C-alpha cells in the first residue's frame, strides 16, 4: 500500500478466489530490506497500475527503484545529473519548487491555495473535471485538482533544454516524504521532468511509522 490516492493497483484472483494485488511499486517491500540494514540497494522491477494506459503510460512497465540511506536531495540531484548526462546526453540539472512552477505557468501557489481556488484554476484552463467532484472532501478535491494541473499544464513546460527537478511539494502530497523542518507546509519530495515527461520521482524519507500509518489510512479513506 502506498499513500498516494492516484496510484491504482490491479486486482487478481488466486486459486481460492481471494483478491490479491499486483505491485504498483516495489517501494514498500524494498523498505523492509532497508529497515533490516541492507544499505544502498536497487532493482529493476516490473510494476502494474490500473487506469494509466496512454501514449506515455502502460499498465505494465519496468521501474528502476533505488535507495541510499542518509542522502539529501542535493546529493540526489548530483547523482541524477550524472545519470542523465550518461543516458540522455544532457548537461546540468535545473531545480525549481512547486510554488515557482505553478505560479509561472498558472499564477497559483499550490501551497497556499485551497480547494476552491485550485478548482477555479482547473476551470479557467478549460480542463475537464470528473463527475462527482462536488461530493468529494476538500482535501480530496484539492489533491485531484493539483495532480490534474500538474499533469496537464505544468509538467509539459518542464525540462526543455535540460532536465528539471521539481521540489518542495505541498505537504498534502508528501506521500512517504518527510516534511521540511524549516517549513512544515512543504515536503522533501521531488519529480524530474525532461521534455515534459516525468522520468524520476523520490523523496527524503519520513522515518516515523506512526506518521506513515496515518498518511496511509488517510489515503485509503479517500
PDB file of C-alpha atoms in Angstrom:
ATOM      1  CA  UNK A   1       0.000   0.000   0.000  1.00  0.00           C
ATOM      2  CA  UNK A   2       1.314   3.437  -0.944  1.00  0.00           C
ATOM      3  CA  UNK A   3      -0.051   6.727   0.456  1.00  0.00           C
ATOM      4  CA  UNK A   4      -0.936   8.042  -2.995  1.00  0.00           C
ATOM      5  CA  UNK A   5      -4.598   8.191  -3.930  1.00  0.00           C
ATOM      6  CA  UNK A   6      -3.929   8.253  -7.684  1.00  0.00           C
ATOM      7  CA  UNK A   7      -1.898   5.022  -7.996  1.00  0.00           C
ATOM      8  CA  UNK A   8      -4.454   2.266  -8.593  1.00  0.00           C
ATOM      9  CA  UNK A   9      -3.421  -1.386  -8.098  1.00  0.00           C
ATOM     10  CA  UNK A  10      -4.596  -4.194 -10.370  1.00  0.00           C
ATOM     11  CA  UNK A  11      -6.708  -6.837  -8.626  1.00  0.00           C
ATOM     12  CA  UNK A  12      -6.241 -10.529  -9.439  1.00  0.00           C
ATOM     13  CA  UNK A  13      -7.978 -13.631  -8.140  1.00  0.00           C
ATOM     14  CA  UNK A  14      -5.924 -16.514  -6.715  1.00  0.00           C
ATOM     15  CA  UNK A  15      -6.931 -20.181  -6.620  1.00  0.00           C
ATOM     16  CA  UNK A  16      -9.143 -19.859  -3.550  1.00  0.00           C
ATOM     17  CA  UNK A  17     -10.966 -16.885  -5.045  1.00  0.00           C
ATOM     18  CA  UNK A  18      -9.456 -14.308  -2.721  1.00  0.00           C
ATOM     19  CA  UNK A  19      -8.478 -10.954  -4.167  1.00  0.00           C
ATOM     20  CA  UNK A  20      -4.783 -10.112  -4.371  1.00  0.00           C
ATOM     21  CA  UNK A  21      -2.990  -7.146  -5.936  1.00  0.00           C
ATOM     22  CA  UNK A  22      -0.131  -6.853  -8.417  1.00  0.00           C
ATOM     23  CA  UNK A  23       2.521  -4.492  -7.131  1.00  0.00           C
ATOM     24  CA  UNK A  24       2.217  -0.873  -8.215  1.00  0.00           C
ATOM     25  CA  UNK A  25       5.761  -0.290  -6.958  1.00  0.00           C
ATOM     26  CA  UNK A  26       8.474  -2.310  -5.178  1.00  0.00           C
ATOM     27  CA  UNK A  27       8.895   0.548  -2.716  1.00  0.00           C
ATOM     28  CA  UNK A  28       7.205  -0.839   0.393  1.00  0.00           C
ATOM     29  CA  UNK A  29       8.918  -4.232   0.157  1.00  0.00           C
ATOM     30  CA  UNK A  30      12.362  -2.766  -0.512  1.00  0.00           C
ATOM     31  CA  UNK A  31      11.996  -0.627   2.576  1.00  0.00           C
ATOM     32  CA  UNK A  32      11.775  -3.795   4.631  1.00  0.00           C
ATOM     33  CA  UNK A  33      15.286  -4.557   3.394  1.00  0.00           C
ATOM     34  CA  UNK A  34      16.410  -1.055   4.360  1.00  0.00           C
ATOM     35  CA  UNK A  35      14.946  -1.473   7.842  1.00  0.00           C
ATOM     36  CA  UNK A  36      16.907  -4.727   8.136  1.00  0.00           C
ATOM     37  CA  UNK A  37      20.151  -2.880   7.394  1.00  0.00           C
ATOM     38  CA  UNK A  38      20.588  -3.625   3.682  1.00  0.00           C
ATOM     39  CA  UNK A  39      22.269  -0.275   2.968  1.00  0.00           C
ATOM     40  CA  UNK A  40      22.194   1.156  -0.565  1.00  0.00           C
ATOM     41  CA  UNK A  41      20.082  -1.083  -2.823  1.00  0.00           C
ATOM     42  CA  UNK A  42      18.385  -1.018  -6.227  1.00  0.00           C
ATOM     43  CA  UNK A  43      16.373  -3.212  -8.574  1.00  0.00           C
ATOM     44  CA  UNK A  44      14.708  -3.131 -11.988  1.00  0.00           C
ATOM     45  CA  UNK A  45      11.164  -4.205 -11.135  1.00  0.00           C
ATOM     46  CA  UNK A  46       8.033  -4.977 -13.132  1.00  0.00           C
ATOM     47  CA  UNK A  47       5.135  -2.831 -11.922  1.00  0.00           C
ATOM     48  CA  UNK A  48       1.416  -2.770 -12.714  1.00  0.00           C
ATOM     49  CA  UNK A  49      -1.074   0.104 -12.432  1.00  0.00           C
ATOM     50  CA  UNK A  50      -4.695   0.315 -13.466  1.00  0.00           C
ATOM     51  CA  UNK A  51      -6.143   3.240 -15.367  1.00  0.00           C
ATOM     52  CA  UNK A  52      -2.850   4.597 -16.686  1.00  0.00           C
ATOM     53  CA  UNK A  53      -2.807   3.477 -20.312  1.00  0.00           C
ATOM     54  CA  UNK A  54      -1.931   6.405 -22.578  1.00  0.00           C
ATOM     55  CA  UNK A  55       0.685   7.351 -25.214  1.00  0.00           C
ATOM     56  CA  UNK A  56       3.194   7.780 -22.334  1.00  0.00           C
ATOM     57  CA  UNK A  57       1.951   5.189 -19.832  1.00  0.00           C
ATOM     58  CA  UNK A  58       1.171   1.497 -19.850  1.00  0.00           C
ATOM     59  CA  UNK A  59      -0.492  -0.948 -17.495  1.00  0.00           C
ATOM     60  CA  UNK A  60       2.779  -2.873 -17.100  1.00  0.00           C
ATOM     61  CA  UNK A  61       6.202  -1.240 -17.055  1.00  0.00           C
ATOM     62  CA  UNK A  62       9.724  -1.624 -15.677  1.00  0.00           C
ATOM     63  CA  UNK A  63      10.807   0.703 -12.879  1.00  0.00           C
ATOM     64  CA  UNK A  64      14.305   1.375 -11.574  1.00  0.00           C
ATOM     65  CA  UNK A  65      13.962   1.742  -7.803  1.00  0.00           C
ATOM     66  CA  UNK A  66      16.947   2.674  -5.643  1.00  0.00           C
ATOM     67  CA  UNK A  67      17.667   3.771  -2.080  1.00  0.00           C
ATOM     68  CA  UNK A  68      20.646   5.448  -0.427  1.00  0.00           C
ATOM     69  CA  UNK A  69      20.381   5.896   3.353  1.00  0.00           C
ATOM     70  CA  UNK A  70      21.116   9.378   4.756  1.00  0.00           C
ATOM     71  CA  UNK A  71      21.273  11.005   1.291  1.00  0.00           C
ATOM     72  CA  UNK A  72      19.870  14.534   0.821  1.00  0.00           C
ATOM     73  CA  UNK A  73      18.034  15.949  -2.176  1.00  0.00           C
ATOM     74  CA  UNK A  74      21.137  17.919  -3.130  1.00  0.00           C
ATOM     75  CA  UNK A  75      23.227  14.737  -3.223  1.00  0.00           C
ATOM     76  CA  UNK A  76      20.464  13.030  -5.194  1.00  0.00           C
ATOM     77  CA  UNK A  77      20.458  15.919  -7.678  1.00  0.00           C
ATOM     78  CA  UNK A  78      24.183  15.398  -8.267  1.00  0.00           C
ATOM     79  CA  UNK A  79      23.635  11.692  -8.942  1.00  0.00           C
ATOM     80  CA  UNK A  80      20.741  12.405 -11.310  1.00  0.00           C
ATOM     81  CA  UNK A  81      22.729  14.998 -13.226  1.00  0.00           C
ATOM     82  CA  UNK A  82      25.424  12.369 -13.847  1.00  0.00           C
ATOM     83  CA  UNK A  83      22.863   9.695 -14.730  1.00  0.00           C
ATOM     84  CA  UNK A  84      21.137  11.920 -17.283  1.00  0.00           C
ATOM     85  CA  UNK A  85      24.441  13.058 -18.765  1.00  0.00           C
ATOM     86  CA  UNK A  86      25.361   9.439 -19.477  1.00  0.00           C
ATOM     87  CA  UNK A  87      21.918   8.204 -20.566  1.00  0.00           C
ATOM     88  CA  UNK A  88      20.425  11.275 -22.285  1.00  0.00           C
ATOM     89  CA  UNK A  89      23.499  13.318 -23.159  1.00  0.00           C
ATOM     90  CA  UNK A  90      22.226  16.338 -21.233  1.00  0.00           C
ATOM     91  CA  UNK A  91      24.250  18.943 -19.363  1.00  0.00           C
ATOM     92  CA  UNK A  92      23.177  20.271 -15.981  1.00  0.00           C
ATOM     93  CA  UNK A  93      20.014  19.912 -13.916  1.00  0.00           C
ATOM     94  CA  UNK A  94      17.558  22.732 -13.232  1.00  0.00           C
ATOM     95  CA  UNK A  95      15.983  22.794  -9.766  1.00  0.00           C
ATOM     96  CA  UNK A  96      12.728  24.619  -9.047  1.00  0.00           C
ATOM     97  CA  UNK A  97       9.931  24.491  -6.480  1.00  0.00           C
ATOM     98  CA  UNK A  98       6.274  23.585  -6.967  1.00  0.00           C
ATOM     99  CA  UNK A  99       5.352  27.110  -5.930  1.00  0.00           C
ATOM    100  CA  UNK A 100       7.650  28.705  -8.532  1.00  0.00           C
ATOM    101  CA  UNK A 101       6.475  26.403 -11.343  1.00  0.00           C
ATOM    102  CA  UNK A 102       2.750  26.713 -10.574  1.00  0.00           C
ATOM    103  CA  UNK A 103       2.997  30.487 -10.235  1.00  0.00           C
ATOM    104  CA  UNK A 104       4.918  30.759 -13.504  1.00  0.00           C
ATOM    105  CA  UNK A 105       2.533  28.653 -15.592  1.00  0.00           C
ATOM    106  CA  UNK A 106      -0.769  29.057 -13.699  1.00  0.00           C
ATOM    107  CA  UNK A 107      -0.496  32.097 -11.451  1.00  0.00           C
ATOM    108  CA  UNK A 108      -1.398  29.875  -8.472  1.00  0.00           C
ATOM    109  CA  UNK A 109       0.612  28.916  -5.390  1.00  0.00           C
ATOM    110  CA  UNK A 110      -0.480  25.345  -4.514  1.00  0.00           C
ATOM    111  CA  UNK A 111       0.947  25.670  -1.001  1.00  0.00           C
ATOM    112  CA  UNK A 112      -1.426  28.475  -0.005  1.00  0.00           C
ATOM    113  CA  UNK A 113      -4.368  27.946  -2.405  1.00  0.00           C
ATOM    114  CA  UNK A 114      -7.301  25.960  -1.020  1.00  0.00           C
ATOM    115  CA  UNK A 115      -9.650  23.573  -2.829  1.00  0.00           C
ATOM    116  CA  UNK A 116     -11.959  26.230  -4.308  1.00  0.00           C
ATOM    117  CA  UNK A 117      -9.014  28.156  -5.745  1.00  0.00           C
ATOM    118  CA  UNK A 118      -7.488  25.019  -7.264  1.00  0.00           C
ATOM    119  CA  UNK A 119     -10.860  24.069  -8.752  1.00  0.00           C
ATOM    120  CA  UNK A 120     -11.160  27.543 -10.272  1.00  0.00           C
ATOM    121  CA  UNK A 121      -7.681  27.198 -11.801  1.00  0.00           C
ATOM    122  CA  UNK A 122      -8.730  23.924 -13.436  1.00  0.00           C
ATOM    123  CA  UNK A 123     -11.890  25.504 -14.819  1.00  0.00           C
ATOM    124  CA  UNK A 124     -10.032  28.571 -16.120  1.00  0.00           C
ATOM    125  CA  UNK A 125      -7.687  26.293 -18.061  1.00  0.00           C
ATOM    126  CA  UNK A 126     -10.615  24.525 -19.701  1.00  0.00           C
ATOM    127  CA  UNK A 127      -9.700  21.168 -18.208  1.00  0.00           C
ATOM    128  CA  UNK A 128     -12.435  18.586 -17.721  1.00  0.00           C
ATOM    129  CA  UNK A 129     -13.324  17.840 -14.128  1.00  0.00           C
ATOM    130  CA  UNK A 130     -14.630  14.374 -13.260  1.00  0.00           C
ATOM    131  CA  UNK A 131     -18.251  13.828 -12.315  1.00  0.00           C
ATOM    132  CA  UNK A 132     -18.976  13.837  -8.622  1.00  0.00           C
ATOM    133  CA  UNK A 133     -16.280  16.370  -7.801  1.00  0.00           C
ATOM    134  CA  UNK A 134     -18.671  18.306  -5.564  1.00  0.00           C
ATOM    135  CA  UNK A 135     -19.199  15.188  -3.448  1.00  0.00           C
ATOM    136  CA  UNK A 136     -15.514  14.903  -2.545  1.00  0.00           C
ATOM    137  CA  UNK A 137     -13.985  16.270   0.619  1.00  0.00           C
ATOM    138  CA  UNK A 138     -11.999  19.496   0.272  1.00  0.00           C
ATOM    139  CA  UNK A 139      -8.714  17.605   0.676  1.00  0.00           C
ATOM    140  CA  UNK A 140      -9.624  15.034  -1.984  1.00  0.00           C
ATOM    141  CA  UNK A 141     -10.818  17.761  -4.358  1.00  0.00           C
ATOM    142  CA  UNK A 142      -7.629  19.772  -3.784  1.00  0.00           C
ATOM    143  CA  UNK A 143      -5.444  16.719  -4.487  1.00  0.00           C
ATOM    144  CA  UNK A 144      -7.326  15.837  -7.672  1.00  0.00           C
ATOM    145  CA  UNK A 145      -7.026  19.404  -8.993  1.00  0.00           C
ATOM    146  CA  UNK A 146      -3.353  19.668  -8.025  1.00  0.00           C
ATOM    147  CA  UNK A 147      -2.475  16.488  -9.911  1.00  0.00           C
ATOM    148  CA  UNK A 148      -4.604  17.452 -12.912  1.00  0.00           C
ATOM    149  CA  UNK A 149      -2.950  20.868 -13.181  1.00  0.00           C
ATOM    150  CA  UNK A 150       0.493  19.334 -12.737  1.00  0.00           C
ATOM    151  CA  UNK A 151      -0.070  16.716 -15.431  1.00  0.00           C
ATOM    152  CA  UNK A 152      -1.861  18.876 -17.985  1.00  0.00           C
ATOM    153  CA  UNK A 153      -0.349  22.353 -17.563  1.00  0.00           C
ATOM    154  CA  UNK A 154       2.846  22.441 -15.527  1.00  0.00           C
ATOM    155  CA  UNK A 155       4.681  19.224 -16.427  1.00  0.00           C
ATOM    156  CA  UNK A 156       4.567  19.749 -20.226  1.00  0.00           C
ATOM    157  CA  UNK A 157       6.504  23.018 -19.719  1.00  0.00           C
ATOM    158  CA  UNK A 158       9.344  21.466 -17.719  1.00  0.00           C
ATOM    159  CA  UNK A 159      12.681  20.018 -18.771  1.00  0.00           C
ATOM    160  CA  UNK A 160      13.110  21.664 -22.145  1.00  0.00           C
ATOM    161  CA  UNK A 161      16.822  22.136 -22.718  1.00  0.00           C
ATOM    162  CA  UNK A 162      17.883  20.193 -19.634  1.00  0.00           C
ATOM    163  CA  UNK A 163      16.115  18.048 -17.016  1.00  0.00           C
ATOM    164  CA  UNK A 164      14.132  19.910 -14.347  1.00  0.00           C
ATOM    165  CA  UNK A 165      13.860  18.733 -10.735  1.00  0.00           C
ATOM    166  CA  UNK A 166      10.529  19.905  -9.270  1.00  0.00           C
ATOM    167  CA  UNK A 167      10.907  20.152  -5.474  1.00  0.00           C
ATOM    168  CA  UNK A 168       9.233  21.449  -2.280  1.00  0.00           C
ATOM    169  CA  UNK A 169       5.859  19.807  -2.782  1.00  0.00           C
ATOM    170  CA  UNK A 170       2.797  20.792  -0.736  1.00  0.00           C
ATOM    171  CA  UNK A 171       2.646  18.757   2.478  1.00  0.00           C
ATOM    172  CA  UNK A 172      -0.690  17.281   1.379  1.00  0.00           C
ATOM    173  CA  UNK A 173       1.202  15.441  -1.391  1.00  0.00           C
ATOM    174  CA  UNK A 174       4.058  14.268   0.830  1.00  0.00           C
ATOM    175  CA  UNK A 175       3.404  10.509   0.365  1.00  0.00           C
ATOM    176  CA  UNK A 176       6.423   8.906   2.135  1.00  0.00           C
ATOM    177  CA  UNK A 177       8.465  12.141   2.225  1.00  0.00           C
ATOM    178  CA  UNK A 178       9.410  13.921   5.435  1.00  0.00           C
ATOM    179  CA  UNK A 179       8.247  17.488   5.899  1.00  0.00           C
ATOM    180  CA  UNK A 180      10.709  20.360   5.639  1.00  0.00           C
ATOM    181  CA  UNK A 181      11.968  21.155   9.136  1.00  0.00           C
ATOM    182  CA  UNK A 182      12.063  24.870   8.284  1.00  0.00           C
ATOM    183  CA  UNK A 183       8.595  24.990   6.697  1.00  0.00           C
ATOM    184  CA  UNK A 184       6.198  22.109   7.525  1.00  0.00           C
ATOM    185  CA  UNK A 185       3.866  23.233   4.737  1.00  0.00           C
ATOM    186  CA  UNK A 186       6.408  21.676   2.335  1.00  0.00           C
ATOM    187  CA  UNK A 187       7.506  18.087   1.738  1.00  0.00           C
ATOM    188  CA  UNK A 188      11.014  16.994   0.761  1.00  0.00           C
ATOM    189  CA  UNK A 189       9.652  15.310  -2.369  1.00  0.00           C
ATOM    190  CA  UNK A 190      10.706  15.723  -5.997  1.00  0.00           C
ATOM    191  CA  UNK A 191       9.957  14.692  -9.573  1.00  0.00           C
ATOM    192  CA  UNK A 192      12.283  15.142 -12.536  1.00  0.00           C
ATOM    193  CA  UNK A 193      10.970  16.034 -15.997  1.00  0.00           C
ATOM    194  CA  UNK A 194      12.673  16.031 -19.372  1.00  0.00           C
ATOM    195  CA  UNK A 195      10.887  17.472 -22.407  1.00  0.00           C
ATOM    196  CA  UNK A 196       7.652  17.457 -20.412  1.00  0.00           C
ATOM    197  CA  UNK A 197       7.879  13.798 -19.398  1.00  0.00           C
ATOM    198  CA  UNK A 198       8.344  12.602 -15.812  1.00  0.00           C
ATOM    199  CA  UNK A 199      11.385  10.327 -15.597  1.00  0.00           C
ATOM    200  CA  UNK A 200      12.176  10.134 -11.875  1.00  0.00           C
ATOM    201  CA  UNK A 201      10.478  10.758  -8.550  1.00  0.00           C
ATOM    202  CA  UNK A 202      11.555  10.383  -4.954  1.00  0.00           C
ATOM    203  CA  UNK A 203      11.987  11.995  -1.556  1.00  0.00           C
ATOM    204  CA  UNK A 204      13.862  12.258   1.677  1.00  0.00           C
ATOM    205  CA  UNK A 205      12.106   9.568   3.697  1.00  0.00           C
ATOM    206  CA  UNK A 206       9.813  10.103   6.673  1.00  0.00           C
ATOM    207  CA  UNK A 207      11.150   7.645   9.288  1.00  0.00           C
ATOM    208  CA  UNK A 208       8.183   7.658  11.697  1.00  0.00           C
ATOM    209  CA  UNK A 209       5.966   4.565  11.449  1.00  0.00           C
ATOM    210  CA  UNK A 210       3.136   6.408  13.202  1.00  0.00           C
ATOM    211  CA  UNK A 211       3.215   9.298  10.714  1.00  0.00           C
ATOM    212  CA  UNK A 212       3.282   6.936   7.732  1.00  0.00           C
ATOM    213  CA  UNK A 213       0.429   4.864   9.169  1.00  0.00           C
ATOM    214  CA  UNK A 214      -1.703   7.998   9.492  1.00  0.00           C
ATOM    215  CA  UNK A 215      -0.939   9.008   5.899  1.00  0.00           C
ATOM    216  CA  UNK A 216      -1.803   5.574   4.520  1.00  0.00           C
ATOM    217  CA  UNK A 217      -5.066   5.452   6.464  1.00  0.00           C
ATOM    218  CA  UNK A 218      -5.997   8.938   5.224  1.00  0.00           C
ATOM    219  CA  UNK A 219      -5.253   7.963   1.622  1.00  0.00           C
ATOM    220  CA  UNK A 220      -7.208   4.702   1.691  1.00  0.00           C
ATOM    221  CA  UNK A 221     -10.182   6.589   3.134  1.00  0.00           C
ATOM    222  CA  UNK A 222     -10.415   8.849   0.051  1.00  0.00           C
TER     223      UNK A 222
END
